[in-house]
PDB file of C-alpha atoms and ligand atoms in Angstrom:
ATOM      1  CA  MET A  20      20.666  -5.603 -12.662  1.00  0.00           C
ATOM      2  CA  MET A  21      21.122  -9.291 -12.690  1.00  0.00           C
ATOM      3  CA  HIS A  22      21.146 -11.408  -9.591  1.00  0.00           C
ATOM      4  CA  GLU A  23      22.760 -14.823  -9.120  1.00  0.00           C
ATOM      5  CA  PRO A  24      20.364 -17.692  -9.867  1.00  0.00           C
ATOM      6  CA  SER A  25      21.274 -19.124  -6.689  1.00  0.00           C
ATOM      7  CA  ASP A  26      19.784 -16.111  -4.890  1.00  0.00           C
ATOM      8  CA  LEU A  27      16.468 -16.754  -6.446  1.00  0.00           C
ATOM      9  CA  GLN A  28      16.723 -20.509  -5.628  1.00  0.00           C
ATOM     10  CA  GLN A  29      17.355 -19.672  -2.136  1.00  0.00           C
ATOM     11  CA  PHE A  30      14.398 -17.423  -1.969  1.00  0.00           C
ATOM     12  CA  CYS A  31      12.194 -20.136  -3.407  1.00  0.00           C
ATOM     13  CA  ASP A  32      13.464 -22.644  -0.755  1.00  0.00           C
ATOM     14  CA  TRP A  33      12.708 -20.271   2.073  1.00  0.00           C
ATOM     15  CA  LEU A  34       9.213 -19.533   0.786  1.00  0.00           C
ATOM     16  CA  ALA A  35       8.568 -23.155   0.386  1.00  0.00           C
ATOM     17  CA  ALA A  36       9.667 -23.995   3.954  1.00  0.00           C
ATOM     18  CA  ALA A  37       8.093 -21.055   5.721  1.00  0.00           C
ATOM     19  CA  GLY A  38       4.877 -21.613   7.805  1.00  0.00           C
ATOM     20  CA  ASN A  39       3.915 -17.854   7.868  1.00  0.00           C
ATOM     21  CA  ILE A  40       4.824 -15.591   4.856  1.00  0.00           C
ATOM     22  CA  SER A  41       4.021 -11.874   5.191  1.00  0.00           C
ATOM     23  CA  PHE A  42       4.804  -9.077   2.696  1.00  0.00           C
ATOM     24  CA  PHE A  43       5.379  -5.352   2.946  1.00  0.00           C
ATOM     25  CA  THR A  44       4.764  -3.730  -0.320  1.00  0.00           C
ATOM     26  CA  GLY A  45       5.314  -0.160  -1.728  1.00  0.00           C
ATOM     27  CA  ALA A  46       4.928   1.833  -4.903  1.00  0.00           C
ATOM     28  CA  GLY A  47       7.099  -0.451  -6.977  1.00  0.00           C
ATOM     29  CA  VAL A  48       4.754  -3.300  -6.900  1.00  0.00           C
ATOM     30  CA  SER A  49       2.104  -0.995  -8.559  1.00  0.00           C
ATOM     31  CA  THR A  50       4.130   0.750 -10.985  1.00  0.00           C
ATOM     32  CA  GLU A  51       4.240  -2.529 -13.076  1.00  0.00           C
ATOM     33  CA  SER A  52       0.499  -2.136 -13.350  1.00  0.00           C
ATOM     34  CA  GLY A  53       1.073   1.505 -14.830  1.00  0.00           C
ATOM     35  CA  ILE A  54       0.247   3.328 -11.556  1.00  0.00           C
ATOM     36  CA  ALA A  55       2.695   6.186 -11.019  1.00  0.00           C
ATOM     37  CA  ASP A  56       4.714   6.422  -7.928  1.00  0.00           C
ATOM     38  CA  PHE A  57       3.372   9.821  -6.719  1.00  0.00           C
ATOM     39  CA  ARG A  58       5.844  10.276  -3.863  1.00  0.00           C
ATOM     40  CA  SER A  59       8.987   9.619  -6.056  1.00  0.00           C
ATOM     41  CA  PRO A  60      11.247  12.307  -7.508  1.00  0.00           C
ATOM     42  CA  GLY A  61       9.434  13.600 -10.558  1.00  0.00           C
ATOM     43  CA  GLY A  62       6.114  12.115  -8.982  1.00  0.00           C
ATOM     44  CA  ILE A  63       3.161  14.102  -8.579  1.00  0.00           C
ATOM     45  CA  TRP A  64       3.909  15.432  -5.147  1.00  0.00           C
ATOM     46  CA  SER A  65       7.102  17.055  -6.394  1.00  0.00           C
ATOM     47  CA  GLN A  66       5.035  18.911  -9.151  1.00  0.00           C
ATOM     48  CA  ILE A  67       1.742  19.681  -7.024  1.00  0.00           C
ATOM     49  CA  LYS A  68       1.821  20.647  -3.281  1.00  0.00           C
ATOM     50  CA  PRO A  69       0.103  18.065  -1.249  1.00  0.00           C
ATOM     51  CA  ILE A  70      -3.044  19.038   0.618  1.00  0.00           C
ATOM     52  CA  GLN A  71      -2.626  19.033   4.291  1.00  0.00           C
ATOM     53  CA  PHE A  72      -5.298  17.348   6.433  1.00  0.00           C
ATOM     54  CA  SER A  73      -5.755  20.608   8.486  1.00  0.00           C
ATOM     55  CA  ASP A  74      -6.489  22.528   5.208  1.00  0.00           C
ATOM     56  CA  PHE A  75      -9.001  19.876   4.161  1.00  0.00           C
ATOM     57  CA  VAL A  76     -10.918  20.171   7.477  1.00  0.00           C
ATOM     58  CA  ALA A  77     -10.701  24.069   7.349  1.00  0.00           C
ATOM     59  CA  ASP A  78     -11.602  25.008   3.901  1.00  0.00           C
ATOM     60  CA  GLU A  79     -14.406  24.109   1.369  1.00  0.00           C
ATOM     61  CA  GLU A  80     -12.233  25.112  -1.731  1.00  0.00           C
ATOM     62  CA  THR A  81      -9.465  22.794  -0.560  1.00  0.00           C
ATOM     63  CA  ARG A  82     -11.846  19.899   0.048  1.00  0.00           C
ATOM     64  CA  LEU A  83     -13.149  20.313  -3.640  1.00  0.00           C
ATOM     65  CA  GLU A  84      -9.606  20.504  -4.947  1.00  0.00           C
ATOM     66  CA  ASP A  85      -8.807  17.360  -2.819  1.00  0.00           C
ATOM     67  CA  TRP A  86     -11.803  15.533  -4.442  1.00  0.00           C
ATOM     68  CA  ARG A  87     -10.680  16.594  -8.030  1.00  0.00           C
ATOM     69  CA  ARG A  88      -7.308  14.878  -7.232  1.00  0.00           C
ATOM     70  CA  ARG A  89      -8.983  11.702  -5.864  1.00  0.00           C
ATOM     71  CA  PHE A  90     -11.219  11.341  -8.869  1.00  0.00           C
ATOM     72  CA  HIS A  91      -8.087  11.634 -11.096  1.00  0.00           C
ATOM     73  CA  PHE A  92      -6.243   8.955  -9.241  1.00  0.00           C
ATOM     74  CA  GLN A  93      -9.319   6.810  -9.026  1.00  0.00           C
ATOM     75  CA  ALA A  94      -9.504   6.773 -12.846  1.00  0.00           C
ATOM     76  CA  GLY A  95      -5.868   5.512 -12.851  1.00  0.00           C
ATOM     77  CA  PHE A  96      -6.710   2.836 -10.233  1.00  0.00           C
ATOM     78  CA  ASP A  97      -9.801   1.719 -12.127  1.00  0.00           C
ATOM     79  CA  ALA A  98      -7.885   1.372 -15.481  1.00  0.00           C
ATOM     80  CA  ALA A  99      -5.143  -0.686 -13.780  1.00  0.00           C
ATOM     81  CA  SER A 100      -5.126  -4.442 -13.150  1.00  0.00           C
ATOM     82  CA  PRO A 101      -3.082  -6.538 -10.694  1.00  0.00           C
ATOM     83  CA  ASN A 102       0.163  -7.543 -12.341  1.00  0.00           C
ATOM     84  CA  ARG A 103       2.347 -10.751 -11.975  1.00  0.00           C
ATOM     85  CA  GLY A 104       3.727  -9.342  -8.684  1.00  0.00           C
ATOM     86  CA  HIS A 105       0.339  -8.803  -7.173  1.00  0.00           C
ATOM     87  CA  LEU A 106      -0.828 -12.298  -8.088  1.00  0.00           C
ATOM     88  CA  ALA A 107       2.401 -13.995  -6.791  1.00  0.00           C
ATOM     89  CA  ILE A 108       2.015 -12.192  -3.477  1.00  0.00           C
ATOM     90  CA  ALA A 109      -1.665 -13.303  -3.384  1.00  0.00           C
ATOM     91  CA  SER A 110      -0.573 -17.024  -3.934  1.00  0.00           C
ATOM     92  CA  ALA A 111       1.996 -16.931  -1.208  1.00  0.00           C
ATOM     93  CA  VAL A 112      -0.065 -15.070   1.348  1.00  0.00           C
ATOM     94  CA  ASN A 113      -3.086 -17.226   0.731  1.00  0.00           C
ATOM     95  CA  ALA A 114      -0.963 -20.423   0.754  1.00  0.00           C
ATOM     96  CA  ARG A 115      -0.381 -20.222   4.521  1.00  0.00           C
ATOM     97  CA  PRO A 116      -2.502 -19.322   7.617  1.00  0.00           C
ATOM     98  CA  GLY A 117      -1.404 -16.128   9.177  1.00  0.00           C
ATOM     99  CA  GLY A 118       0.003 -14.616   5.903  1.00  0.00           C
ATOM    100  CA  HIS A 119      -0.649 -10.883   5.376  1.00  0.00           C
ATOM    101  CA  VAL A 120       0.245  -8.008   3.202  1.00  0.00           C
ATOM    102  CA  ILE A 121       1.164  -4.679   4.715  1.00  0.00           C
ATOM    103  CA  THR A 122       1.088  -1.987   2.057  1.00  0.00           C
ATOM    104  CA  GLN A 123       1.834   1.540   1.470  1.00  0.00           C
ATOM    105  CA  ASN A 124      -0.170   1.413  -1.683  1.00  0.00           C
ATOM    106  CA  ILE A 125      -3.637   3.058  -1.713  1.00  0.00           C
ATOM    107  CA  ASP A 126      -4.755   1.572  -5.175  1.00  0.00           C
ATOM    108  CA  GLY A 127      -6.837  -1.388  -3.839  1.00  0.00           C
ATOM    109  CA  LEU A 128      -4.963  -3.865  -6.164  1.00  0.00           C
ATOM    110  CA  HIS A 129      -3.999  -6.296  -3.409  1.00  0.00           C
ATOM    111  CA  GLN A 130      -7.714  -6.792  -2.802  1.00  0.00           C
ATOM    112  CA  ARG A 131      -8.341  -7.258  -6.556  1.00  0.00           C
ATOM    113  CA  SER A 132      -5.591  -9.862  -6.849  1.00  0.00           C
ATOM    114  CA  GLY A 133      -7.663 -12.165  -4.555  1.00  0.00           C
ATOM    115  CA  ILE A 134      -6.359 -11.485  -1.015  1.00  0.00           C
ATOM    116  CA  ASP A 135      -9.107 -11.209   1.582  1.00  0.00           C
ATOM    117  CA  GLU A 136      -9.567  -7.777   3.152  1.00  0.00           C
ATOM    118  CA  SER A 137      -8.744  -9.235   6.714  1.00  0.00           C
ATOM    119  CA  ARG A 138      -5.165  -9.993   5.411  1.00  0.00           C
ATOM    120  CA  ILE A 139      -4.413  -6.561   4.172  1.00  0.00           C
ATOM    121  CA  ILE A 140      -3.201  -3.659   6.265  1.00  0.00           C
ATOM    122  CA  GLU A 141      -3.071  -0.349   4.345  1.00  0.00           C
ATOM    123  CA  ILE A 142      -0.960   1.870   6.356  1.00  0.00           C
ATOM    124  CA  HIS A 143      -1.633   4.866   4.046  1.00  0.00           C
ATOM    125  CA  GLY A 144      -5.307   4.022   3.679  1.00  0.00           C
ATOM    126  CA  ASN A 145      -7.459   3.296   0.519  1.00  0.00           C
ATOM    127  CA  GLY A 146      -7.996   5.754  -2.324  1.00  0.00           C
ATOM    128  CA  THR A 147     -10.807   3.670  -3.917  1.00  0.00           C
ATOM    129  CA  ARG A 148     -13.155   4.382  -1.001  1.00  0.00           C
ATOM    130  CA  ALA A 149     -14.370   7.307   1.082  1.00  0.00           C
ATOM    131  CA  ALA A 150     -15.601   7.616   4.716  1.00  0.00           C
ATOM    132  CA  CYS A 151     -16.969  10.255   7.162  1.00  0.00           C
ATOM    133  CA  LEU A 152     -14.127  11.663   9.194  1.00  0.00           C
ATOM    134  CA  ASP A 153     -16.334  11.738  12.334  1.00  0.00           C
ATOM    135  CA  CYS A 154     -18.509   8.463  12.269  1.00  0.00           C
ATOM    136  CA  ARG A 155     -16.517   6.557   9.746  1.00  0.00           C
ATOM    137  CA  SER A 156     -19.761   5.775   7.698  1.00  0.00           C
ATOM    138  CA  PRO A 157     -18.557   4.662   4.153  1.00  0.00           C
ATOM    139  CA  MET A 158     -19.497   6.662   1.035  1.00  0.00           C
ATOM    140  CA  SER A 159     -18.523   5.561  -2.507  1.00  0.00           C
ATOM    141  CA  LEU A 160     -16.408   7.834  -4.729  1.00  0.00           C
ATOM    142  CA  ALA A 161     -19.276   7.678  -7.182  1.00  0.00           C
ATOM    143  CA  GLU A 162     -21.745   9.074  -4.653  1.00  0.00           C
ATOM    144  CA  ALA A 163     -19.261  11.700  -3.624  1.00  0.00           C
ATOM    145  CA  ARG A 164     -18.735  12.831  -7.193  1.00  0.00           C
ATOM    146  CA  GLN A 165     -22.501  12.999  -7.805  1.00  0.00           C
ATOM    147  CA  THR A 166     -22.838  15.337  -4.841  1.00  0.00           C
ATOM    148  CA  ILE A 167     -20.181  17.588  -6.057  1.00  0.00           C
ATOM    149  CA  GLU A 168     -21.590  17.750  -9.609  1.00  0.00           C
ATOM    150  CA  THR A 169     -25.339  18.326  -8.640  1.00  0.00           C
ATOM    151  CA  GLU A 170     -24.842  20.421  -5.506  1.00  0.00           C
ATOM    152  CA  ALA A 171     -21.417  22.166  -6.218  1.00  0.00           C
ATOM    153  CA  ARG A 172     -20.230  21.351  -2.600  1.00  0.00           C
ATOM    154  CA  ALA A 173     -18.110  18.905  -0.941  1.00  0.00           C
ATOM    155  CA  PRO A 174     -20.131  15.834   0.285  1.00  0.00           C
ATOM    156  CA  ARG A 175     -21.171  15.534   3.893  1.00  0.00           C
ATOM    157  CA  CYS A 176     -22.065  12.427   5.917  1.00  0.00           C
ATOM    158  CA  ARG A 177     -25.626  11.456   5.487  1.00  0.00           C
ATOM    159  CA  ARG A 178     -25.760   9.931   9.027  1.00  0.00           C
ATOM    160  CA  CYS A 179     -24.006  12.723  11.075  1.00  0.00           C
ATOM    161  CA  GLY A 180     -23.413  15.588   8.791  1.00  0.00           C
ATOM    162  CA  GLY A 181     -19.548  15.205   9.221  1.00  0.00           C
ATOM    163  CA  LEU A 182     -16.943  15.857   6.479  1.00  0.00           C
ATOM    164  CA  VAL A 183     -16.388  12.969   4.072  1.00  0.00           C
ATOM    165  CA  LYS A 184     -12.781  12.393   2.804  1.00  0.00           C
ATOM    166  CA  ALA A 185     -11.302   9.741   0.539  1.00  0.00           C
ATOM    167  CA  ALA A 186     -10.139   6.895   2.881  1.00  0.00           C
ATOM    168  CA  VAL A 187      -6.451   7.727   2.431  1.00  0.00           C
ATOM    169  CA  ILE A 188      -4.138   8.884   5.180  1.00  0.00           C
ATOM    170  CA  SER A 189      -3.647  12.441   4.152  1.00  0.00           C
ATOM    171  CA  PHE A 190      -0.567  14.584   4.757  1.00  0.00           C
ATOM    172  CA  GLY A 191      -0.593  15.668   8.404  1.00  0.00           C
ATOM    173  CA  GLU A 192      -3.465  13.300   9.183  1.00  0.00           C
ATOM    174  CA  PRO A 193      -2.798  11.001  12.215  1.00  0.00           C
ATOM    175  CA  MET A 194      -2.666   7.270  11.210  1.00  0.00           C
ATOM    176  CA  PRO A 195      -5.497   5.330  12.829  1.00  0.00           C
ATOM    177  CA  ALA A 196      -4.362   4.047  16.110  1.00  0.00           C
ATOM    178  CA  ASP A 197      -4.681   0.413  15.499  1.00  0.00           C
ATOM    179  CA  LYS A 198      -2.683   0.203  12.092  1.00  0.00           C
ATOM    180  CA  MET A 199       0.814   0.322  13.241  1.00  0.00           C
ATOM    181  CA  PRO A 200       0.252  -2.013  16.220  1.00  0.00           C
ATOM    182  CA  GLN A 201      -1.422  -4.554  13.828  1.00  0.00           C
ATOM    183  CA  ALA A 202       1.458  -4.268  11.251  1.00  0.00           C
ATOM    184  CA  ARG A 203       4.155  -4.833  14.072  1.00  0.00           C
ATOM    185  CA  GLN A 204       2.291  -7.885  15.284  1.00  0.00           C
ATOM    186  CA  ILE A 205       2.331  -9.249  11.708  1.00  0.00           C
ATOM    187  CA  ALA A 206       6.036  -8.398  11.258  1.00  0.00           C
ATOM    188  CA  GLU A 207       6.665 -10.210  14.630  1.00  0.00           C
ATOM    189  CA  GLN A 208       4.854 -13.443  13.650  1.00  0.00           C
ATOM    190  CA  ALA A 209       6.248 -13.708  10.112  1.00  0.00           C
ATOM    191  CA  GLU A 210       8.767 -16.510   9.450  1.00  0.00           C
ATOM    192  CA  ILE A 211       9.723 -14.888   6.280  1.00  0.00           C
ATOM    193  CA  PHE A 212       9.086 -11.202   5.823  1.00  0.00           C
ATOM    194  CA  VAL A 213       9.359  -9.973   2.112  1.00  0.00           C
ATOM    195  CA  VAL A 214       9.764  -6.234   1.250  1.00  0.00           C
ATOM    196  CA  ALA A 215       8.764  -5.644  -2.371  1.00  0.00           C
ATOM    197  CA  GLY A 216       8.828  -2.488  -4.243  1.00  0.00           C
ATOM    198  CA  SER A 217       9.407  -0.055  -1.233  1.00  0.00           C
ATOM    199  CA  SER A 218      12.334   2.235  -1.014  1.00  0.00           C
ATOM    200  CA  LEU A 219      11.847   1.974   2.754  1.00  0.00           C
ATOM    201  CA  VAL A 220      12.360   5.601   3.659  1.00  0.00           C
ATOM    202  CA  VAL A 221       8.758   6.480   4.869  1.00  0.00           C
ATOM    203  CA  GLN A 222       8.650   6.200   8.645  1.00  0.00           C
ATOM    204  CA  PRO A 223       7.177   4.599  10.677  1.00  0.00           C
ATOM    205  CA  ALA A 224       6.447   1.977   8.015  1.00  0.00           C
ATOM    206  CA  ALA A 225      10.191   1.412   7.241  1.00  0.00           C
ATOM    207  CA  SER A 226      10.695   0.263  10.718  1.00  0.00           C
ATOM    208  CA  LEU A 227       8.583  -2.870  10.115  1.00  0.00           C
ATOM    209  CA  PRO A 228      11.371  -4.983   8.415  1.00  0.00           C
ATOM    210  CA  VAL A 229      13.559  -4.176  11.419  1.00  0.00           C
ATOM    211  CA  VAL A 230      10.851  -5.485  13.751  1.00  0.00           C
ATOM    212  CA  ALA A 231      10.399  -8.671  11.722  1.00  0.00           C
ATOM    213  CA  LYS A 232      14.226  -9.332  11.567  1.00  0.00           C
ATOM    214  CA  GLU A 233      14.619  -8.598  15.345  1.00  0.00           C
ATOM    215  CA  ALA A 234      11.750 -11.199  15.955  1.00  0.00           C
ATOM    216  CA  GLY A 235      13.613 -13.744  14.126  1.00  0.00           C
ATOM    217  CA  ALA A 236      12.122 -13.720  10.609  1.00  0.00           C
ATOM    218  CA  ARG A 237      14.179 -14.080   7.436  1.00  0.00           C
ATOM    219  CA  LEU A 238      14.068 -10.686   5.698  1.00  0.00           C
ATOM    220  CA  VAL A 239      14.075 -10.574   1.812  1.00  0.00           C
ATOM    221  CA  ILE A 240      14.130  -7.245   0.025  1.00  0.00           C
ATOM    222  CA  VAL A 241      13.015  -7.253  -3.686  1.00  0.00           C
ATOM    223  CA  ASN A 242      13.486  -3.835  -5.104  1.00  0.00           C
ATOM    224  CA  ARG A 243      14.916  -2.421  -8.296  1.00  0.00           C
ATOM    225  CA  GLU A 244      17.065   0.192  -6.235  1.00  0.00           C
ATOM    226  CA  PRO A 245      19.083  -0.210  -3.018  1.00  0.00           C
ATOM    227  CA  THR A 246      17.302   0.605   0.210  1.00  0.00           C
ATOM    228  CA  PRO A 247      18.656   1.747   3.453  1.00  0.00           C
ATOM    229  CA  LEU A 248      17.980  -1.690   5.040  1.00  0.00           C
ATOM    230  CA  ASP A 249      19.696  -3.809   2.409  1.00  0.00           C
ATOM    231  CA  SER A 250      22.588  -4.625   4.840  1.00  0.00           C
ATOM    232  CA  LEU A 251      20.132  -5.853   7.376  1.00  0.00           C
ATOM    233  CA  ALA A 252      18.478  -8.263   4.951  1.00  0.00           C
ATOM    234  CA  ASP A 253      19.135 -12.101   4.583  1.00  0.00           C
ATOM    235  CA  LEU A 254      18.736 -11.725   0.942  1.00  0.00           C
ATOM    236  CA  VAL A 255      18.548  -8.647  -1.385  1.00  0.00           C
ATOM    237  CA  LEU A 256      17.246  -9.003  -5.101  1.00  0.00           C
ATOM    238  CA  HIS A 257      17.622  -5.857  -7.045  1.00  0.00           C
ATOM    239  CA  SER A 258      15.519  -7.075  -9.873  1.00  0.00           C
ATOM    240  CA  GLN A 259      12.044  -6.792 -11.530  1.00  0.00           C
ATOM    241  CA  ILE A 260       9.559  -7.306  -8.887  1.00  0.00           C
ATOM    242  CA  GLY A 261       6.774  -9.070 -10.761  1.00  0.00           C
ATOM    243  CA  GLU A 262       9.161 -11.468 -12.513  1.00  0.00           C
ATOM    244  CA  THR A 263      11.146 -12.321  -9.391  1.00  0.00           C
ATOM    245  CA  LEU A 264       8.145 -12.900  -7.269  1.00  0.00           C
ATOM    246  CA  GLY A 265       6.421 -14.710  -9.944  1.00  0.00           C
ATOM    247  CA  LYS A 266       9.350 -17.142 -10.337  1.00  0.00           C
ATOM    248  CA  ALA A 267       9.806 -17.484  -6.637  1.00  0.00           C
ATOM    249  CA  VAL A 268       6.277 -18.282  -5.857  1.00  0.00           C
ATOM    250  CA  ALA A 269       5.804 -20.615  -8.806  1.00  0.00           C
ATOM    251  CA  GLU A 270       7.923 -23.207  -7.145  1.00  0.00           C
ATOM    252  CA  MET A 271       5.934 -23.138  -3.822  1.00  0.00           C
ATOM    253  CA  THR A 272       3.766 -26.168  -3.241  1.00  0.00           C
ATOM    254  CA  PRO A 273       0.603 -25.286  -1.466  1.00  0.00           C
TER     255      PRO A 273
HETATM  256 ZN1   ZN B  20     -20.583  10.599   9.835  1.00  0.00          ZN
END
């Protein structure tokens, strides 16, 4: 769908004038890097039943199946590169103090686009890493894989013996207590809050644009399809994400 050139110009002007720019990103940002949207209709979770956190904890066979799936996704993440959208987001976030990206994506591409870890809030976790469920000691996916291949069992923490799991938030797993308060604070502090590539249907994440708007931010939504929050936004661009963000950020002066 085409948008009016004046809408893009408006977006450029707001970005240029804002002192605190934060983003909220979803699968649509990474599909342009060739990463499948696994929650979408036709996505992998409509074909394969997701593994519940309680089943992972309870059952060794389920853990091994979860690891097989993680390694499958990781191969896709490794093969992908940050696209024009990721790079534009990195430029905008890094251009101002206080800029952050809150993401639903687990692929690590925001880090690889040059945004510091401290400016990224991954509300669904990160599928490129693993950690102990008890003491949070990290383990690389490569080490987890080696354990499974050589010992035919799911990896255990070398420090405390706890279960190790990919550092994503599994279905039915509670979100770490600090993530949503951090994300809400970022939304409250933003002067412009840009939603990119999220259909804004997964709660509680989808409440963040409302928080930003109520705290006085300009809310911009860039997504190919309409979202339930379009009517709340100051500006909605139903267009290609990478191209739109690329053009909007190119006009920003640092
Ligand atoms: Zn441990």
